[in-house]
Amino acid sequence: MTFPPYHRYTYIVNKKQTLGGIDVGSPRIRGALLNSLIDGSLCSVMIAITDTFGVAAAVRLNAPVMTIALLGSGPLLIGSIGQFFLPLFLNPAATRKRYVVGSVRVQAMFLILAGLTGWLPSPYNGWAYVAAFVLYGSSGNLFAGLWTSWIRDCVPVAVRGRHFAWRNRFFSLVQLSCAILAGAISRNYTSQNAPWLLFTVLFLTGSVFRFGSGQFINRQYDPKPSNLPLRSAVFGFRPSSEFLHYSSSVALLVGATALAGPFFNVWFLRDLKFNYLTYSISSACTILGAISFLPLWGRFVDSLGTSRVLRIAGLMCAFVPVPYLFASSPQAVWLFNFYSGVSWGGFNLANFNYLLYITEKEKSDHYIAVSSAATAVSTFIFSLTGGYLATRLPLLFNWRLQSLFGVSFLLRLIIVVALFRMFKKNKIRVGEGAMERIGNVQAT
C-alpha cells in the first residue's frame, strides 16, 4: 500500500508500537525491546541447558560432594559481592552496553571451557569442571544490575509490569520446552552411562546461543544518560535496622535452603537413578509450578499485603523438603517439584516487593545489591556446611541425603517462625517492574 507523503506521515505517527499486545511507545523503544526479547529467548535456551545438566555433569565426573555445593553458591557469592564493589571499578564515561555485552561474551567462553574440562584426566576433570562452571555463573551475575537498570530505562513506566509479566512467561515457556527437548534427546542416558561428549555438545550449544544473544544485546538501544552507579554508593551506605533485619532473615532462609538444595539433584541422579528425561521433567515441573501460580500470588499480594504473603510463602518453602523424606517415585518427585515452584515463585515475588517497600527509591538498586550480597554469603556458608554434612549425618531414612533434607526443613521452619513474624505489616500492590526482578526459582 502506498500513500502520498502527508498521509504516509500521518499513518506512521498514529500507528501504535505494540509488542505482545502492549503499546510500548516509540519505534526506537519497540526495536530495543524486540532485540531484548530475542536476546532473552536465546539466553533462556542456555539457561535451560545449564540448569538441567549443570549438576548432572558434575555427578557424571564423580566430582566431590563439597565441590557440587559450590555450583550454585560460588557464582552467587562472587557475582553478588562483585556487584556491591562494582562502582569502584566502572568508567563513568563508558556505557552499560559495553560492560553487559562484554560479560555475555565472557560467559559464553567459560561455558565452552566447562564443556571441555571433562576430557581431562580424573580426578582433575571434576575440579576443573566446577571451577569453569562457577566462573561461567559469576560472569553472568556480575553485571546483572547494570542490565536491569538498562532494560528498565527502555520500558515505559506505565506498561512496565504488564510487559515484564508477558516477557517472563514467554521466556519460561522457552526454557520449559528446551529442558524437555534436551531430556528427550538424552533419555537413554543416566549419570552412570552418559558419555562426556553429550555434555560437551550440550554446553557448546548453550554457548552458541549465548553468543547469539550477545549480538542482539549489542543492537539494543541504550538510553542516555546510562546512570552507572557512583563510587560514593559503596562507602556512603547507611542501612536502617529494619533493612538489616529483613536482609538477614531472608539470607538465613535462603541459606538454610542451600544447605540441601544442590543435593536434591544429586539424589535424583545418583540414588534414585533417574534417566535424563525423567530428570528434565522434574526440573520442568518446578518452572511450571512457578509460572502457573504467579498471577494468583500477585492478587494475594494486593489483597493480603506483602508481609503476610511473605510469611505464608516462606512457611510453604520451609515444608518443601518434607515430602521427599517419605516418597521417591518419579511421579511423586514431579508433584513435589511443582509444589516447590509454587512456593518459591510466591516467595520471590513478595520478597522483592517488600524490599522495594523498605528502601528509598533513589537507592533501591544499591540496596538490592547489598541484600543480594548478604544472601550470597549465607548461601555459600550453608552450602559448604551441607557438603560437609552430606556424608556424615546418620542414616535416618532410606538414603543419607534425606537426613540432610530433614535438617534443612527444621532450620527453615525455625527461621520463618522466629524471624518472619517481625516483618512490618503493609499492603502494597505488585510494584512496577517487580516481575523482572523475581529471578530464578529457588531449587527445592
Short mmCIF file of C-alpha atoms in Angstrom, two decimals:
data_model
loop_
_atom_site.label_atom_id
_atom_site.label_comp_id
_atom_site.label_asym_id
_atom_site.label_seq_id
_atom_site.Cartn_x
_atom_site.Cartn_y
_atom_site.Cartn_z
CA MET A 1 0.00 0.00 0.00
CA THR A 2 1.33 3.44 -0.93
CA PHE A 3 0.38 6.85 0.49
CA PRO A 4 1.02 10.41 -0.53
CA PRO A 5 3.75 11.95 1.64
CA TYR A 6 1.35 13.63 4.11
CA HIS A 7 -0.85 10.57 4.57
CA ARG A 8 2.15 8.28 4.95
CA TYR A 9 3.44 10.51 7.74
CA THR A 10 0.04 10.55 9.47
CA TYR A 11 -0.20 6.76 9.21
CA ILE A 12 3.23 6.21 10.80
CA VAL A 13 2.57 8.66 13.65
CA ASN A 14 -0.83 7.21 14.51
CA LYS A 15 0.20 3.56 14.29
CA LYS A 16 0.66 2.03 17.72
CA GLN A 17 4.01 0.47 18.54
CA THR A 18 2.96 -2.74 20.27
CA LEU A 19 4.84 -5.79 21.49
CA GLY A 20 2.94 -8.71 22.95
CA GLY A 21 -0.26 -6.70 22.59
CA ILE A 22 1.15 -3.89 24.77
CA ASP A 23 1.72 -0.34 23.48
CA VAL A 24 5.39 0.38 24.25
CA GLY A 25 5.61 3.85 22.71
CA SER A 26 8.12 4.85 20.06
CA PRO A 27 9.57 2.68 17.25
CA ARG A 28 13.02 3.01 18.84
CA ILE A 29 11.77 1.56 22.15
CA ARG A 30 9.89 -1.21 20.36
CA GLY A 31 13.06 -2.09 18.44
CA ALA A 32 15.06 -2.14 21.67
CA LEU A 33 12.54 -4.40 23.38
CA LEU A 34 12.31 -6.69 20.36
CA ASN A 35 16.11 -7.12 20.38
CA SER A 36 15.94 -7.74 24.12
CA LEU A 37 13.19 -10.34 23.62
CA ILE A 38 15.32 -12.24 21.09
CA ASP A 39 18.33 -11.94 23.40
CA GLY A 40 16.29 -13.30 26.32
CA SER A 41 14.91 -16.17 24.27
CA LEU A 42 18.39 -17.28 23.18
CA CYS A 43 19.65 -16.86 26.74
CA SER A 44 16.74 -18.99 28.01
CA VAL A 45 17.96 -21.86 25.85
CA MET A 46 21.38 -21.62 27.52
CA ILE A 47 19.79 -21.46 30.98
CA ALA A 48 17.60 -24.47 30.25
CA ILE A 49 20.69 -26.49 29.31
CA THR A 50 22.86 -25.42 32.24
CA ASP A 51 20.10 -25.61 34.86
CA THR A 52 19.16 -29.10 33.70
CA PHE A 53 22.61 -30.57 33.14
CA GLY A 54 24.95 -28.46 35.31
CA VAL A 55 24.78 -30.74 38.35
CA ALA A 56 24.33 -33.83 36.16
CA ALA A 57 27.71 -33.17 34.55
CA ALA A 58 29.38 -32.89 37.97
CA VAL A 59 27.80 -36.17 39.08
CA ARG A 60 28.95 -37.80 35.83
CA LEU A 61 32.56 -36.77 36.62
CA ASN A 62 32.26 -38.02 40.21
CA ALA A 63 33.07 -34.56 41.48
CA PRO A 64 33.47 -34.43 45.28
CA VAL A 65 30.30 -33.62 47.19
CA MET A 66 31.84 -30.43 48.55
CA THR A 67 32.54 -29.10 45.05
CA ILE A 68 28.96 -29.79 43.94
CA ALA A 69 27.86 -27.49 46.76
CA LEU A 70 29.85 -24.73 45.04
CA LEU A 71 27.98 -24.99 41.73
CA GLY A 72 25.14 -22.81 42.97
CA SER A 73 26.71 -20.85 45.81
CA GLY A 74 30.02 -19.96 44.13
CA PRO A 75 28.58 -17.90 41.23
CA LEU A 76 26.11 -16.20 43.55
CA LEU A 77 28.82 -15.26 46.05
CA ILE A 78 31.33 -13.92 43.54
CA GLY A 79 28.72 -12.18 41.40
CA SER A 80 26.81 -10.55 44.28
CA ILE A 81 29.85 -9.30 46.16
CA GLY A 82 31.25 -8.12 42.84
CA GLN A 83 28.04 -6.14 42.22
CA PHE A 84 28.46 -4.39 45.56
CA PHE A 85 32.02 -3.22 44.81
CA LEU A 86 31.44 -2.76 41.07
CA PRO A 87 31.02 1.05 41.24
CA LEU A 88 34.64 1.35 42.35
CA PHE A 89 35.86 -0.03 39.02
CA LEU A 90 33.41 1.39 36.47
CA ASN A 91 34.47 4.04 34.00
CA PRO A 92 31.85 6.83 34.19
CA ALA A 93 32.50 7.64 30.53
CA ALA A 94 31.58 4.10 29.41
CA THR A 95 28.09 2.79 28.67
CA ARG A 96 26.13 -0.03 30.24
CA LYS A 97 26.10 -1.74 26.86
CA ARG A 98 29.89 -2.00 26.83
CA TYR A 99 30.02 -3.84 30.16
CA VAL A 100 26.96 -6.04 29.63
CA VAL A 101 27.92 -7.21 26.13
CA GLY A 102 31.45 -7.95 27.31
CA SER A 103 30.19 -10.04 30.25
CA VAL A 104 27.87 -12.02 27.97
CA ARG A 105 30.71 -12.96 25.65
CA VAL A 106 32.97 -13.91 28.56
CA GLN A 107 30.18 -16.06 29.98
CA ALA A 108 29.79 -17.89 26.68
CA MET A 109 33.54 -18.62 26.60
CA PHE A 110 33.53 -20.02 30.13
CA LEU A 111 30.68 -22.34 29.11
CA ILE A 112 32.86 -23.67 26.28
CA LEU A 113 35.59 -24.24 28.83
CA ALA A 114 33.18 -26.15 31.08
CA GLY A 115 32.29 -28.42 28.18
CA LEU A 116 35.94 -29.25 27.56
CA THR A 117 37.00 -29.95 31.16
CA GLY A 118 35.54 -33.45 31.16
CA TRP A 119 38.24 -34.62 28.77
CA LEU A 120 40.91 -34.01 31.40
CA PRO A 121 42.16 -36.99 33.42
CA SER A 122 40.33 -37.95 36.60
CA PRO A 123 40.09 -36.65 39.32
CA TYR A 124 41.24 -33.28 37.95
CA ASN A 125 38.35 -33.11 35.49
CA GLY A 126 35.74 -32.82 38.28
CA TRP A 127 37.53 -29.94 39.98
CA ALA A 128 38.23 -28.20 36.67
CA TYR A 129 34.58 -28.51 35.63
CA VAL A 130 33.31 -26.98 38.87
CA ALA A 131 35.81 -24.09 38.58
CA ALA A 132 34.77 -23.38 34.98
CA PHE A 133 31.08 -23.59 35.84
CA VAL A 134 31.48 -21.20 38.77
CA LEU A 135 33.27 -18.71 36.52
CA TYR A 136 30.50 -19.11 33.94
CA GLY A 137 27.83 -18.25 36.52
CA SER A 138 29.83 -15.44 38.14
CA SER A 139 30.46 -13.65 34.86
CA GLY A 140 26.72 -13.63 34.22
CA ASN A 141 25.85 -12.31 37.69
CA LEU A 142 28.46 -9.58 37.94
CA PHE A 143 26.81 -7.05 35.65
CA ALA A 144 23.19 -8.13 36.23
CA GLY A 145 22.44 -4.85 38.00
CA LEU A 146 23.59 -2.80 35.01
CA TRP A 147 21.47 -4.88 32.65
CA THR A 148 18.44 -4.48 34.93
CA SER A 149 18.74 -0.68 35.02
CA TRP A 150 19.24 -0.66 31.23
CA ILE A 151 16.13 -2.68 30.44
CA ARG A 152 14.04 -0.76 32.97
CA ASP A 153 15.01 2.51 31.23
CA CYS A 154 13.82 1.05 27.92
CA VAL A 155 10.32 0.15 29.15
CA PRO A 156 7.74 2.92 29.70
CA VAL A 157 6.72 3.04 33.36
CA ALA A 158 3.02 2.83 32.56
CA VAL A 159 3.35 -0.62 30.94
CA ARG A 160 6.38 -1.97 32.82
CA GLY A 161 4.52 -4.51 34.95
CA ARG A 162 2.48 -5.90 32.06
CA HIS A 163 5.45 -6.05 29.70
CA PHE A 164 7.71 -7.91 32.10
CA ALA A 165 4.94 -10.29 33.15
CA TRP A 166 4.37 -11.21 29.49
CA ARG A 167 8.09 -11.34 28.81
CA ASN A 168 8.88 -13.62 31.75
CA ARG A 169 6.11 -16.05 30.91
CA PHE A 170 7.41 -16.20 27.34
CA PHE A 171 10.95 -16.96 28.49
CA SER A 172 9.73 -19.56 30.97
CA LEU A 173 7.89 -21.39 28.21
CA VAL A 174 11.04 -21.35 26.06
CA GLN A 175 13.04 -22.70 28.99
CA LEU A 176 10.46 -25.40 29.68
CA SER A 177 10.39 -26.54 26.06
CA CYS A 178 14.18 -26.68 25.77
CA ALA A 179 14.61 -28.55 29.05
CA ILE A 180 12.13 -31.22 27.99
CA LEU A 181 13.61 -31.42 24.48
CA ALA A 182 17.14 -31.86 25.85
CA GLY A 183 15.85 -34.51 28.24
CA ALA A 184 14.10 -36.35 25.42
CA ILE A 185 17.25 -36.35 23.29
CA SER A 186 19.27 -37.77 26.19
CA ARG A 187 16.53 -40.07 27.52
CA ASN A 188 18.62 -43.24 27.17
CA TYR A 189 21.40 -41.90 29.37
CA THR A 190 21.96 -41.76 33.11
CA SER A 191 24.87 -40.47 35.17
CA GLN A 192 26.33 -43.97 35.01
CA ASN A 193 26.47 -44.40 31.23
CA ALA A 194 26.39 -40.90 29.69
CA PRO A 195 29.45 -40.14 27.53
CA TRP A 196 31.12 -36.82 28.20
CA LEU A 197 30.64 -35.99 24.52
CA LEU A 198 26.94 -35.47 25.35
CA PHE A 199 27.78 -32.72 27.83
CA THR A 200 30.36 -31.17 25.50
CA VAL A 201 27.74 -30.87 22.76
CA LEU A 202 25.13 -29.50 25.19
CA PHE A 203 27.42 -26.85 26.66
CA LEU A 204 28.79 -25.84 23.25
CA THR A 205 25.19 -25.47 22.05
CA GLY A 206 24.41 -23.29 25.06
CA SER A 207 27.48 -21.20 24.32
CA VAL A 208 26.45 -20.66 20.70
CA PHE A 209 23.03 -19.43 21.83
CA ARG A 210 24.68 -17.11 24.38
CA PHE A 211 26.99 -15.63 21.74
CA GLY A 212 23.89 -15.10 19.61
CA SER A 213 22.09 -13.35 22.45
CA GLY A 214 25.09 -11.04 22.81
CA GLN A 215 24.67 -9.94 19.19
CA PHE A 216 21.13 -8.81 19.85
CA ILE A 217 22.10 -7.06 23.11
CA ASN A 218 24.70 -5.16 21.11
CA ARG A 219 21.96 -3.95 18.74
CA GLN A 220 19.77 -2.76 21.59
CA TYR A 221 19.21 0.94 22.16
CA ASP A 222 20.84 2.23 25.38
CA PRO A 223 19.09 5.38 26.63
CA LYS A 224 21.25 8.26 27.80
CA PRO A 225 22.36 9.02 30.42
CA SER A 226 23.35 5.47 31.26
CA ASN A 227 23.34 6.14 35.03
CA LEU A 228 26.29 3.99 36.02
CA PRO A 229 26.48 3.54 39.82
CA LEU A 230 28.64 6.09 41.62
CA ARG A 231 31.64 5.19 43.77
CA SER A 232 30.03 7.00 46.69
CA ALA A 233 27.31 4.34 46.81
CA VAL A 234 29.81 1.85 48.24
CA PHE A 235 31.14 3.95 51.12
CA GLY A 236 28.05 6.03 51.80
CA PHE A 237 25.75 3.10 52.51
CA ARG A 238 23.81 3.52 55.80
CA PRO A 239 21.15 0.79 56.19
CA SER A 240 18.25 1.02 58.63
CA SER A 241 17.64 -1.57 61.35
CA GLU A 242 14.50 -2.70 59.51
CA PHE A 243 16.51 -3.33 56.35
CA LEU A 244 19.17 -5.25 58.28
CA HIS A 245 16.54 -7.46 59.93
CA TYR A 246 14.85 -8.12 56.60
CA SER A 247 18.09 -8.89 54.76
CA SER A 248 19.43 -11.20 57.47
CA SER A 249 16.11 -13.07 57.77
CA VAL A 250 15.82 -13.71 54.04
CA ALA A 251 19.52 -14.56 53.79
CA LEU A 252 19.20 -17.15 56.56
CA LEU A 253 16.14 -18.77 54.94
CA VAL A 254 17.81 -18.98 51.54
CA GLY A 255 20.96 -20.26 53.24
CA ALA A 256 19.05 -22.98 55.07
CA THR A 257 17.60 -23.94 51.68
CA ALA A 258 21.10 -24.06 50.15
CA LEU A 259 22.13 -26.48 52.89
CA ALA A 260 20.32 -29.21 50.95
CA GLY A 261 19.33 -27.54 47.66
CA PRO A 262 22.16 -28.76 45.39
CA PHE A 263 21.82 -32.32 46.68
CA PHE A 264 18.25 -32.90 45.57
CA ASN A 265 19.58 -33.22 42.02
CA VAL A 266 22.36 -35.49 43.24
CA TRP A 267 19.73 -37.64 44.96
CA PHE A 268 17.60 -37.81 41.80
CA LEU A 269 20.51 -38.83 39.59
CA ARG A 270 22.81 -40.89 41.81
CA ASP A 271 20.49 -42.57 44.31
CA LEU A 272 17.14 -42.71 42.50
CA LYS A 273 18.94 -43.27 39.17
CA PHE A 274 16.64 -41.08 37.11
CA ASN A 275 17.41 -41.08 33.40
CA TYR A 276 17.87 -37.65 31.88
CA LEU A 277 14.32 -37.42 30.53
CA THR A 278 12.80 -38.11 33.95
CA TYR A 279 15.25 -35.68 35.49
CA SER A 280 14.45 -32.98 32.91
CA ILE A 281 10.73 -33.32 33.56
CA SER A 282 11.46 -32.87 37.27
CA SER A 283 13.17 -29.54 36.55
CA ALA A 284 10.39 -28.51 34.19
CA CYS A 285 7.75 -29.15 36.87
CA THR A 286 9.45 -26.63 39.16
CA ILE A 287 9.31 -23.94 36.47
CA LEU A 288 5.74 -24.85 35.61
CA GLY A 289 4.65 -24.52 39.23
CA ALA A 290 6.14 -21.03 39.45
CA ILE A 291 4.62 -19.60 36.28
CA SER A 292 1.23 -21.25 36.82
CA PHE A 293 0.58 -19.61 40.18
CA LEU A 294 2.37 -16.30 39.70
CA PRO A 295 -0.82 -14.35 38.78
CA LEU A 296 -2.56 -15.75 41.87
CA TRP A 297 0.36 -14.74 44.10
CA GLY A 298 0.14 -11.24 42.63
CA ARG A 299 -3.52 -10.99 43.60
CA PHE A 300 -2.70 -12.23 47.11
CA VAL A 301 -0.06 -9.51 47.47
CA ASP A 302 -2.69 -6.93 46.50
CA SER A 303 -5.37 -8.24 48.85
CA LEU A 304 -3.46 -9.65 51.84
CA GLY A 305 -0.40 -7.42 51.95
CA THR A 306 3.22 -8.16 51.10
CA SER A 307 4.44 -9.09 54.58
CA ARG A 308 1.62 -11.60 55.08
CA VAL A 309 2.27 -13.25 51.72
CA LEU A 310 5.99 -13.31 52.55
CA ARG A 311 5.24 -15.22 55.76
CA ILE A 312 2.80 -17.63 54.08
CA ALA A 313 5.11 -18.36 51.15
CA GLY A 314 8.10 -18.62 53.50
CA LEU A 315 6.28 -21.24 55.56
CA MET A 316 5.40 -23.15 52.39
CA CYS A 317 9.07 -23.04 51.36
CA ALA A 318 10.06 -24.41 54.77
CA PHE A 319 7.92 -27.52 54.21
CA VAL A 320 9.25 -28.20 50.69
CA PRO A 321 11.74 -30.94 51.81
CA VAL A 322 9.22 -32.91 53.89
CA PRO A 323 7.55 -34.99 51.14
CA TYR A 324 10.94 -36.11 49.81
CA LEU A 325 11.57 -37.88 53.13
CA PHE A 326 8.81 -40.40 52.51
CA ALA A 327 8.35 -40.83 48.74
CA SER A 328 10.79 -41.15 45.86
CA SER A 329 8.95 -42.33 42.73
CA PRO A 330 9.35 -40.16 39.62
CA GLN A 331 5.69 -39.17 39.65
CA ALA A 332 5.90 -38.13 43.30
CA VAL A 333 9.06 -36.10 42.66
CA TRP A 334 7.36 -34.30 39.76
CA LEU A 335 4.47 -33.36 42.05
CA PHE A 336 6.75 -32.22 44.86
CA ASN A 337 8.84 -30.14 42.46
CA PHE A 338 5.68 -28.46 41.19
CA TYR A 339 4.85 -27.53 44.80
CA SER A 340 8.40 -26.21 45.23
CA GLY A 341 7.95 -23.97 42.19
CA VAL A 342 4.63 -22.64 43.50
CA SER A 343 6.14 -21.87 46.92
CA TRP A 344 9.32 -20.18 45.73
CA GLY A 345 7.51 -18.27 42.98
CA GLY A 346 5.27 -16.65 45.61
CA PHE A 347 8.15 -16.02 47.98
CA ASN A 348 10.33 -14.35 45.35
CA LEU A 349 7.52 -12.06 44.23
CA ALA A 350 6.62 -10.96 47.77
CA ASN A 351 10.28 -10.74 48.75
CA PHE A 352 11.18 -8.21 46.09
CA ASN A 353 8.07 -6.11 46.70
CA TYR A 354 8.87 -5.98 50.40
CA LEU A 355 12.42 -4.91 49.58
CA LEU A 356 11.09 -2.03 47.48
CA TYR A 357 8.78 -1.05 50.32
CA ILE A 358 11.51 -0.66 52.95
CA THR A 359 14.15 1.06 50.79
CA GLU A 360 14.46 4.55 49.48
CA LYS A 361 13.52 4.70 45.83
CA GLU A 362 16.64 6.52 44.68
CA LYS A 363 18.89 3.99 46.46
CA SER A 364 16.95 0.82 45.67
CA ASP A 365 19.48 -0.59 43.17
CA HIS A 366 22.32 -0.46 45.69
CA TYR A 367 20.11 -1.81 48.47
CA ILE A 368 19.26 -4.74 46.22
CA ALA A 369 22.97 -5.35 45.64
CA VAL A 370 23.59 -5.33 49.40
CA SER A 371 20.69 -7.68 50.08
CA SER A 372 21.93 -10.00 47.32
CA ALA A 373 25.42 -9.99 48.80
CA ALA A 374 24.07 -10.93 52.24
CA THR A 375 22.09 -13.78 50.69
CA ALA A 376 25.14 -14.89 48.71
CA VAL A 377 27.38 -15.08 51.78
CA SER A 378 24.74 -17.05 53.68
CA THR A 379 24.19 -19.38 50.73
CA PHE A 380 27.91 -20.00 50.39
CA ILE A 381 28.40 -20.84 54.08
CA PHE A 382 25.33 -23.07 54.32
CA SER A 383 26.04 -24.89 51.06
CA LEU A 384 29.58 -25.75 52.18
CA THR A 385 28.14 -26.91 55.50
CA GLY A 386 25.70 -29.08 53.58
CA GLY A 387 28.55 -30.54 51.56
CA TYR A 388 30.35 -31.43 54.81
CA LEU A 389 27.25 -32.95 56.44
CA ALA A 390 26.03 -34.83 53.36
CA THR A 391 28.34 -37.79 54.00
CA ARG A 392 28.43 -37.57 57.81
CA LEU A 393 24.84 -37.38 59.05
CA PRO A 394 23.32 -40.58 60.47
CA LEU A 395 21.10 -42.62 58.17
CA LEU A 396 17.54 -41.84 59.31
CA PHE A 397 15.63 -42.74 56.15
CA ASN A 398 16.35 -44.82 53.06
CA TRP A 399 19.17 -42.56 51.84
CA ARG A 400 21.69 -40.46 53.76
CA LEU A 401 20.89 -37.33 51.78
CA GLN A 402 17.34 -37.48 53.13
CA SER A 403 18.77 -36.79 56.58
CA LEU A 404 20.20 -33.56 55.16
CA PHE A 405 16.77 -32.70 53.74
CA GLY A 406 15.30 -33.14 57.22
CA VAL A 407 17.87 -30.83 58.81
CA SER A 408 17.18 -28.20 56.14
CA PHE A 409 13.44 -28.40 56.89
CA LEU A 410 13.96 -27.85 60.62
CA LEU A 411 16.25 -24.87 60.05
CA ARG A 412 13.85 -23.28 57.55
CA LEU A 413 10.91 -23.71 59.92
CA ILE A 414 12.76 -22.17 62.87
CA ILE A 415 13.90 -19.17 60.81
CA VAL A 416 10.44 -18.44 59.39
CA VAL A 417 8.63 -18.81 62.72
CA ALA A 418 11.20 -16.83 64.72
CA LEU A 419 12.11 -14.03 62.32
CA PHE A 420 9.44 -13.52 59.67
CA ARG A 421 6.72 -12.61 62.17
CA MET A 422 8.55 -9.33 62.87
CA PHE A 423 8.21 -8.01 59.33
CA LYS A 424 6.18 -4.81 59.10
CA LYS A 425 2.55 -5.22 58.18
CA ASN A 426 1.85 -3.44 54.94
CA LYS A 427 -0.45 -3.57 51.98
CA ILE A 428 1.20 -2.59 48.73
CA ARG A 429 0.50 -3.52 45.18
CA VAL A 430 2.85 -5.51 42.96
CA GLY A 431 5.38 -2.82 42.09
CA GLU A 432 6.22 -1.56 38.65
CA GLY A 433 8.99 -3.75 37.31
CA ALA A 434 8.79 -6.32 40.10
CA MET A 435 8.16 -9.17 37.72
CA GLU A 436 11.53 -8.89 36.02
CA ARG A 437 13.32 -8.95 39.39
CA ILE A 438 11.78 -12.19 40.62
CA GLY A 439 14.77 -14.08 39.27
CA ASN A 440 15.22 -17.83 39.04
CA VAL A 441 13.00 -20.02 41.14
CA GLN A 442 14.84 -21.40 44.14
CA ALA A 443 15.53 -25.11 43.73
CA THR A 444 13.87 -27.21 46.43
#
